[in-house]
Coordinates of C-alpha atoms in Angstrom, one line a residue:
M233 CA 159.1 116.6 81.8
A234 CA 157.4 113.4 80.8
F235 CA 155.4 111.6 83.5
K236 CA 157.1 108.4 84.6
P237 CA 155.0 106.2 86.9
S238 CA 156.7 104.7 89.9
P239 CA 157.2 100.9 90.1
A240 CA 154.5 100.8 92.8
A241 CA 152.1 102.6 90.4
W242 CA 152.9 100.2 87.6
L243 CA 152.3 97.3 90.0
Q244 CA 148.9 98.7 91.0
Y245 CA 148.0 99.2 87.3
I246 CA 148.9 95.7 86.4
V247 CA 147.0 94.2 89.3
M248 CA 143.9 96.2 88.4
V249 CA 144.1 95.1 84.7
V250 CA 144.6 91.5 85.6
G251 CA 141.9 91.6 88.3
L252 CA 139.5 93.2 85.9
G253 CA 140.3 90.6 83.2
A254 CA 139.8 87.8 85.7
V255 CA 136.4 89.2 86.8
T256 CA 135.4 89.7 83.2
L257 CA 136.2 86.1 82.3
G258 CA 134.3 85.0 85.4
A259 CA 131.3 87.0 84.3
A260 CA 131.5 85.5 80.9
A261 CA 131.4 82.0 82.4
V262 CA 128.5 82.8 84.8
G263 CA 126.6 84.4 82.0
N264 CA 127.3 81.7 79.4
G265 CA 128.8 84.2 77.1
D266 CA 126.0 86.8 77.3
P267 CA 127.7 90.1 76.2
I268 CA 125.7 92.1 78.7
V269 CA 127.0 90.0 81.7
T270 CA 130.5 89.8 80.2
L271 CA 130.8 93.6 79.9
A272 CA 129.2 94.3 83.3
P273 CA 132.5 94.5 85.2
V274 CA 134.0 97.0 82.7
L275 CA 130.8 99.0 82.8
A276 CA 130.8 98.9 86.6
L277 CA 134.4 100.2 86.7
T278 CA 133.6 102.9 84.2
V279 CA 130.6 104.0 86.3
G280 CA 132.7 103.9 89.4
W281 CA 135.3 106.2 87.9
V282 CA 132.7 108.6 86.7
I283 CA 131.1 108.7 90.1
L284 CA 134.4 109.5 91.8
K285 CA 135.5 112.2 89.3
V286 CA 132.6 113.7 87.4
P287 CA 129.9 116.1 88.6
L288 CA 126.7 114.3 89.5
R289 CA 124.6 116.2 87.0
Y290 CA 126.5 114.6 84.1
L291 CA 125.8 111.1 85.4
A292 CA 122.1 112.0 86.0
I293 CA 121.8 113.5 82.5
T294 CA 123.4 110.4 81.0
V295 CA 120.9 108.2 82.8
L296 CA 118.1 110.3 81.6
Y297 CA 119.2 109.9 78.0
L298 CA 119.7 106.1 78.3
V299 CA 116.2 105.6 79.9
L300 CA 114.5 107.5 77.1
A301 CA 116.7 106.4 74.1
V302 CA 117.4 102.7 74.6
D303 CA 114.9 99.9 73.8
Y304 CA 112.4 100.0 76.7
T305 CA 112.2 96.2 77.1
P306 CA 109.2 96.1 79.5
E307 CA 107.0 97.3 76.7
R308 CA 108.2 94.9 74.0
P309 CA 109.9 97.4 71.7
Q310 CA 109.4 96.9 68.0
S311 CA 106.9 94.2 69.0
M312 CA 110.0 92.1 69.7
F313 CA 110.5 91.5 66.0
W314 CA 113.8 93.4 65.8
P315 CA 116.2 94.4 68.5
S316 CA 117.8 97.7 67.7
P317 CA 121.5 98.3 68.4
L318 CA 120.4 99.8 71.7
F319 CA 118.5 96.7 72.8
P320 CA 121.4 95.3 74.9
L321 CA 121.6 98.5 76.9
G322 CA 117.8 98.4 77.4
K323 CA 118.0 94.8 78.6
L324 CA 120.8 95.7 81.0
L325 CA 119.0 98.7 82.4
F326 CA 115.5 97.3 82.8
T327 CA 115.8 93.6 83.3
Q328 CA 115.8 92.2 86.8
M329 CA 119.4 91.6 87.8
H330 CA 118.8 88.1 89.0
E331 CA 117.7 87.1 85.5
L332 CA 121.1 88.4 84.1
V333 CA 123.5 87.1 86.7
G334 CA 121.6 84.3 88.3
I335 CA 121.7 85.7 91.9
G336 CA 118.3 85.4 93.4
A337 CA 118.7 88.2 95.9
L338 CA 119.2 90.8 93.1
R339 CA 115.5 91.2 92.3
F340 CA 115.7 94.8 91.0
P341 CA 116.8 96.3 87.6
L342 CA 120.1 98.2 87.2
I343 CA 118.2 101.5 86.8
D344 CA 117.1 101.3 90.4
G345 CA 120.6 100.8 91.5
L346 CA 121.7 103.8 89.5
I347 CA 119.0 105.9 91.1
I348 CA 119.8 104.9 94.7
G349 CA 123.5 105.1 94.0
S350 CA 123.2 108.7 92.6
I351 CA 121.2 109.7 95.7
G352 CA 123.9 108.2 97.9
I353 CA 126.6 110.1 96.1
G354 CA 124.7 113.3 96.4
I355 CA 124.2 112.9 100.1
Y356 CA 127.9 111.8 100.7
R357 CA 129.2 114.8 98.7
R358 CA 127.0 117.2 100.7
A359 CA 128.1 115.7 104.0
T360 CA 131.8 115.9 103.1
K361 CA 131.5 119.3 101.5
S362 CA 132.9 117.9 98.2
K363 CA 133.9 120.5 95.6
I364 CA 133.1 118.2 92.7
D365 CA 129.5 119.5 92.7
P366 CA 128.6 123.1 93.1
P367 CA 125.8 124.2 95.5
V368 CA 122.3 123.5 94.1
V369 CA 119.2 125.6 94.2
P370 CA 116.7 124.2 96.8
I371 CA 113.2 123.2 96.0
P372 CA 110.1 124.6 98.0
R373 CA 109.4 122.7 101.1
P374 CA 105.7 121.9 100.0
L375 CA 107.0 120.2 96.9
A376 CA 109.4 118.0 98.9
V377 CA 106.6 117.2 101.3
V378 CA 104.1 116.1 98.7
L379 CA 106.7 114.0 96.9
A380 CA 107.3 112.3 100.3
I381 CA 103.5 111.9 100.7
S382 CA 103.3 110.3 97.3
F383 CA 105.8 107.6 98.4
F384 CA 104.2 106.9 101.7
S385 CA 100.7 106.8 100.2
I386 CA 101.9 104.0 97.9
M387 CA 103.4 102.2 100.8
W388 CA 100.1 102.6 102.7
M389 CA 98.2 101.1 99.7
E390 CA 100.6 98.2 99.7
V391 CA 100.2 97.5 103.4
W392 CA 96.4 98.0 103.2
G393 CA 96.1 95.6 100.3
I394 CA 98.2 92.9 101.8
A395 CA 96.4 93.1 105.1
R396 CA 93.2 92.5 103.2
G397 CA 94.6 89.3 101.6
G398 CA 96.3 90.8 98.6
D399 CA 98.9 89.0 96.5
I400 CA 102.3 90.5 97.5
K401 CA 104.1 89.1 94.4
N402 CA 101.8 90.9 92.0
S403 CA 101.4 94.0 94.1
L404 CA 105.1 94.9 93.8
W405 CA 104.7 95.3 90.1
Q406 CA 101.6 97.5 90.5
W407 CA 103.4 100.4 92.3
H408 CA 107.1 100.0 91.7
Q409 CA 107.7 102.8 89.2
A410 CA 105.3 105.2 90.9
A411 CA 107.1 104.7 94.2
V412 CA 110.5 105.2 92.5
L413 CA 109.4 108.6 91.2
P414 CA 110.1 110.6 94.4
L415 CA 113.5 109.0 94.5
I416 CA 114.2 110.0 90.9
A417 CA 113.1 113.5 91.9
M418 CA 115.6 113.4 94.8
M419 CA 118.3 112.3 92.4
Y420 CA 117.7 115.3 90.1
H421 CA 117.4 117.7 93.1
Y422 CA 121.0 116.7 94.2
S423 CA 122.4 116.7 90.6
L424 CA 120.8 119.7 88.9
R425 CA 122.2 123.1 90.0
G426 CA 119.1 125.0 89.1
P427 CA 117.2 126.4 86.0
E428 CA 120.6 127.0 84.3
D429 CA 120.6 123.2 83.7
W430 CA 117.3 123.3 81.9
P431 CA 118.8 123.7 78.4
L432 CA 120.9 120.6 79.1
V433 CA 117.9 118.6 80.2
A434 CA 115.9 119.8 77.1
K435 CA 118.7 118.9 74.7
T436 CA 119.1 115.5 76.3
I437 CA 115.4 114.7 75.8
V438 CA 115.4 116.0 72.3
A439 CA 118.4 113.8 71.5
A440 CA 116.6 110.8 72.9
A441 CA 113.6 111.6 70.8
L442 CA 115.7 111.8 67.6
T443 CA 117.3 108.5 68.6
K444 CA 113.9 106.8 69.1
S445 CA 112.6 108.4 65.9
A446 CA 115.5 107.0 63.9
V447 CA 114.8 103.5 65.3
S448 CA 111.1 103.9 64.6
T449 CA 111.7 105.0 61.0
Y450 CA 114.2 102.3 60.2
F451 CA 112.0 99.6 61.6
A452 CA 109.0 100.9 59.7
L453 CA 110.7 101.4 56.4
V454 CA 113.2 98.6 56.3
I455 CA 112.5 95.8 58.8
V456 CA 108.7 95.7 58.5
P457 CA 108.5 95.4 54.7
S458 CA 111.5 93.1 54.4
Q459 CA 109.9 90.6 56.9
H460 CA 106.3 91.2 55.8
L461 CA 105.2 92.1 59.3
E462 CA 102.1 93.7 60.6
V463 CA 102.7 95.8 63.7
E464 CA 100.7 98.2 65.8
Y465 CA 103.6 100.3 66.9
T466 CA 107.3 100.7 66.0
T467 CA 109.0 101.5 69.2
C468 CA 106.8 101.5 72.4
H469 CA 103.8 103.3 73.8
S470 CA 105.6 105.5 76.3
D471 CA 107.9 107.0 73.7
S472 CA 104.9 109.3 72.9
M473 CA 105.9 111.5 75.8
T474 CA 109.5 111.8 74.5
F475 CA 108.3 112.7 71.0
I476 CA 105.8 115.3 72.3
F477 CA 108.4 116.9 74.5
A478 CA 110.8 117.4 71.6
I479 CA 108.1 118.9 69.3
S480 CA 106.7 121.1 72.0
V481 CA 110.0 122.5 73.1
C482 CA 110.8 123.6 69.6
L483 CA 107.4 125.3 69.2
I484 CA 107.3 127.0 72.6
R485 CA 110.9 128.2 72.4
W486 CA 110.2 129.9 69.2
L487 CA 106.9 131.4 70.6
E488 CA 108.8 132.8 73.6
R489 CA 111.7 134.1 71.5
P490 CA 110.9 134.2 67.7
R491 CA 114.3 134.0 66.1
S492 CA 115.2 132.6 62.7
G493 CA 117.8 130.2 64.3
H494 CA 115.2 128.8 66.6
A495 CA 112.8 128.4 63.7
I496 CA 115.2 126.6 61.4
R497 CA 116.5 124.2 64.0
G498 CA 113.0 123.7 65.4
I499 CA 111.4 122.9 62.0
L500 CA 114.2 120.3 61.3
I501 CA 113.8 118.6 64.7
I502 CA 110.0 118.7 64.4
I503 CA 110.0 117.0 61.0
L504 CA 112.5 114.3 62.1
V505 CA 110.7 113.5 65.4
F506 CA 107.2 113.6 63.8
I507 CA 108.2 111.0 61.3
G508 CA 109.1 108.6 64.1
M509 CA 105.9 109.5 66.0
F510 CA 103.8 109.0 62.9
F511 CA 105.2 105.5 62.4
N512 CA 104.7 104.7 66.1
D513 CA 101.0 105.3 65.5
R514 CA 99.8 106.2 69.0
R515 CA 96.5 108.1 69.1
L516 CA 97.4 109.5 72.6
A517 CA 100.5 111.1 71.2
Y518 CA 98.4 113.5 69.1
V519 CA 95.9 114.1 72.0
S520 CA 98.8 114.9 74.4
L521 CA 100.5 117.2 71.8
V522 CA 97.4 119.2 71.4
G523 CA 96.8 119.3 75.2
G524 CA 100.3 120.5 75.9
L525 CA 100.2 123.2 73.3
A526 CA 96.7 124.2 74.5
A527 CA 98.1 124.6 78.0
A528 CA 101.0 126.8 76.7
Y529 CA 98.4 128.9 74.8
F530 CA 96.3 129.5 77.8
F531 CA 99.2 130.3 80.1
N532 CA 100.8 132.7 77.5
P533 CA 99.9 136.4 78.0
W534 CA 98.1 138.3 75.2
T535 CA 101.1 138.9 73.0
P536 CA 100.5 140.0 69.3
L537 CA 101.3 136.5 68.2
K538 CA 98.6 135.0 70.5
K539 CA 96.1 137.5 69.3
F540 CA 96.9 136.6 65.7
I541 CA 96.5 132.9 66.3
T542 CA 93.3 133.4 68.2
R543 CA 91.8 135.5 65.4
G544 CA 92.9 133.0 62.8
L545 CA 91.3 130.1 64.7
I546 CA 88.1 132.1 65.1
A547 CA 88.1 132.9 61.4
C548 CA 88.7 129.3 60.4
S549 CA 86.3 127.7 62.8
P550 CA 83.4 127.5 60.3
L551 CA 85.7 125.6 57.9
L552 CA 86.8 123.3 60.7
V553 CA 83.2 122.5 61.7
V554 CA 82.4 121.6 58.0
Y555 CA 85.6 119.5 57.7
F556 CA 84.6 117.5 60.8
L557 CA 81.0 117.1 59.8
V558 CA 81.9 115.9 56.3
G559 CA 84.7 113.6 57.4
W560 CA 83.0 112.0 60.4
S561 CA 81.8 109.0 58.4
S562 CA 84.3 109.2 55.6
N563 CA 87.1 106.6 55.0
S564 CA 89.1 109.0 52.8
S565 CA 92.7 109.6 53.8
V566 CA 92.0 113.3 53.5
F567 CA 89.9 113.0 56.7
K568 CA 92.3 110.8 58.6
P569 CA 92.6 113.3 61.4
V570 CA 88.9 113.2 61.8
A571 CA 88.9 109.4 61.9
T572 CA 91.6 109.5 64.6
F573 CA 89.6 112.0 66.6
R574 CA 86.4 109.8 66.2
S575 CA 88.2 106.7 67.3
I576 CA 89.3 108.5 70.5
I577 CA 85.7 109.6 71.2
E578 CA 83.9 106.4 70.3
G579 CA 86.7 103.8 70.7
Q580 CA 87.7 101.1 68.2
H581 CA 85.0 98.4 68.1
A582 CA 82.4 96.8 66.0
E583 CA 79.1 98.6 65.7
G584 CA 76.8 97.8 68.6
E585 CA 79.7 96.7 70.9
L586 CA 81.6 98.4 73.6
D587 CA 85.3 99.1 73.2
Y588 CA 87.6 96.9 75.4
R589 CA 88.9 100.0 77.2
D590 CA 85.3 101.2 77.9
I591 CA 84.4 97.9 79.5
E592 CA 87.6 97.9 81.5
N593 CA 86.8 101.5 82.7
L594 CA 83.3 100.4 83.8
N595 CA 84.9 97.5 85.8
L596 CA 87.4 99.9 87.4
I597 CA 84.6 102.2 88.5
A598 CA 82.7 99.3 89.9
T599 CA 85.8 98.2 91.8
W600 CA 86.3 101.7 93.2
N601 CA 82.6 101.8 94.3
T602 CA 83.3 98.9 96.7
N603 CA 85.5 101.1 98.8
P604 CA 85.6 104.7 97.5
V605 CA 87.7 106.1 100.4
F606 CA 90.6 103.7 100.7
G607 CA 90.2 101.4 97.7
T608 CA 91.1 97.7 97.6
G609 CA 94.8 98.3 98.2
Y610 CA 97.5 96.8 96.0
G611 CA 97.7 93.1 95.5
H612 CA 94.1 92.8 94.3
E613 CA 92.7 92.4 90.9
F614 CA 90.0 94.8 89.6
L615 CA 86.5 93.3 89.6
E616 CA 84.9 92.2 86.4
P617 CA 81.1 92.6 86.7
Y618 CA 81.2 93.4 83.0
P619 CA 83.0 90.5 81.3
L620 CA 86.1 91.3 79.3
P621 CA 87.6 89.3 76.5
N622 CA 90.0 86.9 78.1
I623 CA 93.6 88.1 77.3
A624 CA 95.3 85.9 80.0
F625 CA 97.0 83.8 77.3
V626 CA 99.2 86.8 76.5
F627 CA 98.9 88.9 79.7
P628 CA 98.1 86.6 82.7
T629 CA 98.1 89.4 85.2
Y630 CA 96.0 91.9 83.2
R631 CA 93.5 92.4 86.0
F632 CA 96.3 93.7 88.3
H633 CA 97.5 96.2 85.6
P634 CA 94.6 98.1 84.0
H635 CA 95.3 100.1 80.9
N636 CA 93.7 103.1 82.6
S637 CA 96.1 103.7 85.4
L638 CA 94.2 106.8 86.6
L639 CA 91.0 104.8 87.3
G640 CA 93.2 102.0 88.5
L641 CA 94.7 104.2 91.1
L642 CA 91.2 105.2 92.2
A643 CA 90.2 101.5 92.4
F644 CA 93.2 100.4 94.3
G645 CA 93.7 103.5 96.5
G646 CA 90.4 105.3 96.7
W647 CA 90.2 109.0 97.2
F648 CA 92.8 108.7 100.0
G649 CA 95.5 107.0 97.9
F650 CA 94.7 108.9 94.7
T651 CA 95.1 112.3 96.4
G652 CA 98.2 111.3 98.2
V653 CA 100.0 109.8 95.2
W654 CA 99.3 112.7 92.8
M655 CA 99.2 115.8 95.0
Y656 CA 102.7 116.6 93.7
L657 CA 101.4 117.1 90.2
V658 CA 99.1 119.9 91.4
V659 CA 102.0 121.5 93.3
T660 CA 104.3 121.2 90.2
V661 CA 101.8 122.9 87.9
Y662 CA 101.1 125.6 90.5
L663 CA 104.8 126.4 90.9
A664 CA 105.4 126.4 87.1
A665 CA 102.4 128.7 86.6
R666 CA 103.6 131.2 89.2
S667 CA 107.2 131.0 87.9
Y668 CA 106.1 131.7 84.3
H669 CA 104.5 135.0 85.2
R670 CA 107.6 136.1 87.2
A671 CA 110.3 134.9 84.8
Y672 CA 112.2 137.4 82.7
S673 CA 114.3 134.8 80.8
A674 CA 112.7 133.3 77.7
E675 CA 114.4 130.0 78.5
H676 CA 112.8 130.0 81.9
R677 CA 109.4 130.8 80.5
T678 CA 109.8 128.0 77.9
A679 CA 110.7 125.6 80.7
C680 CA 107.6 126.6 82.7
L681 CA 105.2 126.0 79.8
L682 CA 107.0 122.7 78.9
I683 CA 106.5 121.5 82.5
V684 CA 102.8 122.1 82.3
G685 CA 102.7 120.3 79.0
V686 CA 104.6 117.3 80.3
V687 CA 102.2 116.9 83.2
A688 CA 99.3 117.0 80.7
S689 CA 101.0 114.4 78.5
Y690 CA 101.8 112.2 81.6
L691 CA 98.1 112.3 82.6
N692 CA 97.1 111.2 79.1
Q693 CA 99.6 108.3 79.2
V694 CA 98.4 107.3 82.6
F695 CA 94.8 107.4 81.4
G696 CA 95.3 105.5 78.2
D697 CA 98.5 103.4 78.2
M698 CA 99.6 102.3 81.7
G699 CA 102.0 105.3 82.0
I700 CA 102.2 105.0 85.8
I701 CA 104.3 101.9 85.5
S702 CA 106.7 103.3 82.8
Y703 CA 110.2 104.5 83.6
I704 CA 110.1 106.7 80.5
C705 CA 107.1 108.6 81.8
T706 CA 108.2 108.6 85.4
F707 CA 111.7 110.1 84.6
Q708 CA 110.3 113.0 82.6
V709 CA 107.7 113.9 85.2
A710 CA 110.2 113.7 88.0
V711 CA 112.8 115.9 86.4
C712 CA 110.2 118.5 85.4
S713 CA 108.8 118.5 89.0
V714 CA 112.3 119.3 90.3
L715 CA 112.8 122.0 87.7
A716 CA 109.5 123.6 88.6
G717 CA 110.6 123.8 92.2
K718 CA 114.0 125.3 91.4
L719 CA 112.4 127.8 88.9
A720 CA 110.0 128.9 91.6
M721 CA 112.9 129.7 94.0
V722 CA 115.0 131.5 91.4
T723 CA 112.2 133.6 89.9
G724 CA 110.8 134.5 93.3
A725 CA 107.6 132.6 92.8
W726 CA 108.3 131.0 96.2
P727 CA 109.9 132.7 99.1
W728 CA 113.6 132.1 99.5
P729 CA 115.3 134.5 101.9
Q730 CA 118.8 133.7 100.6
R731 CA 117.8 134.2 97.0
E732 CA 119.6 137.5 96.3
K733 CA 122.7 136.4 98.1
V734 CA 123.0 133.0 96.5
L735 CA 122.2 134.2 93.0
G736 CA 124.7 137.0 93.4
L737 CA 127.4 134.4 94.0
T738 CA 126.4 132.1 91.1
R739 CA 126.4 132.6 87.4
A740 CA 122.8 133.7 86.8
A741 CA 121.1 133.8 83.4
P742 CA 121.0 137.4 82.0
E743 CA 117.6 138.9 82.5
E744 CA 115.5 140.2 79.6
A745 CA 112.5 142.5 79.5
P746 CA 109.5 140.7 81.0
P747 CA 106.7 139.6 78.6
S748 CA 103.5 141.6 78.4
G749 CA 101.5 140.8 81.5
A750 CA 104.5 139.4 83.5
T751 CA 105.1 140.4 87.0
A752 CA 108.6 141.3 88.2
A753 CA 110.0 139.0 90.9

């Protein structure tokens, strides 16, 4: 029998459509025709429907893709010469809401609202025992504690800095994304069921990397030559982490389970992603890629493949030494990898001069030395005993936001703040390492190695490209930290008395023979 809505249902439908139309017209008037503001009511209704009907993990995964794939407006994507088709979504996600709608009280970006909203939905569904979301694997209590300590350490640095005369307006921008990280972790704790959602997370980040690579390649090959531009990068600095994740997951998955299907798909993805990473031209991307793969190599047991790679490297080492010695002072394109490595070691500067980053690092160390235990607190500029080139005309608050966020955290937080903020990284790597040697599933072992690699990549971004204030970096570290905790519980790397009972009631991944050197749970 065909469904025939009642007159009352038709009336409700008509009222909803008319009301939505009126609100949309009002939004268009308020936003002076800005398509983002005009479509905001429709987007809000769509999000509301998804929230009420769809499992939370799908909303969280969608947010993850959008954060990594759209134009990241805070870092001036494509050097602001060309807005990609995803630029409007990036503007909607990352721009302060008061700038879009003109309401002064809305001094936060939409992405923050989505994070807080997702947490609220998770808590509400748990409290009401909703059946929309299945039960989730818990995370170890120490991980939850250090994530909370990270948040409260940042709040302490804010209070300490303002009490010492800091500028509260600038201080908020120094710690915002770092303070949001524990909240992002909470969002993914409530939304991800457990390690069984790892493949979905990996595919989402790979899809985002392919999207960004397509934007990077089109901009480099079409827009730049057509407009005769000179650019230093083609998307943004933080995209390096996304590119590295996609390349690393293909390599590590094949290492853990050498299959032809993994090899073919992996090679295709690596080529497509590497093209975008090459055009983006970030030296740290290559450093992070090598660092992540090195971490995977050292964690991996002595399989026949690892022995083969090790013997090959030893056999080729004399040739590599000669290659570096000959290419160290050469400008030939054949030795471009050597030139990149040399620029990382020596910096990019004229002969007899210090690199800008080196001078900045010296200033940060000098600032830290003024109060090594508690730091200056947020709201203060780093000291400048070694004069830097004045870049205030393009970046007025550059002394509040050092490129080296790692030394910046030491300068602003001292040993106390530095340890409190980043203790969760140590716990994350510890849990991933223990889980790796207790996991029987190749996917779980791949996840563990990727988590260690992501942490290494994040530290590189923090050290070289202000990664601590990037949502792109923050989201990847947060989701990996949560997955490390859930993997530890499922593999038995961390005590969980209800483990056997809960896993017996849920759909668990089929176990495989453990790798050589692995320990049974």
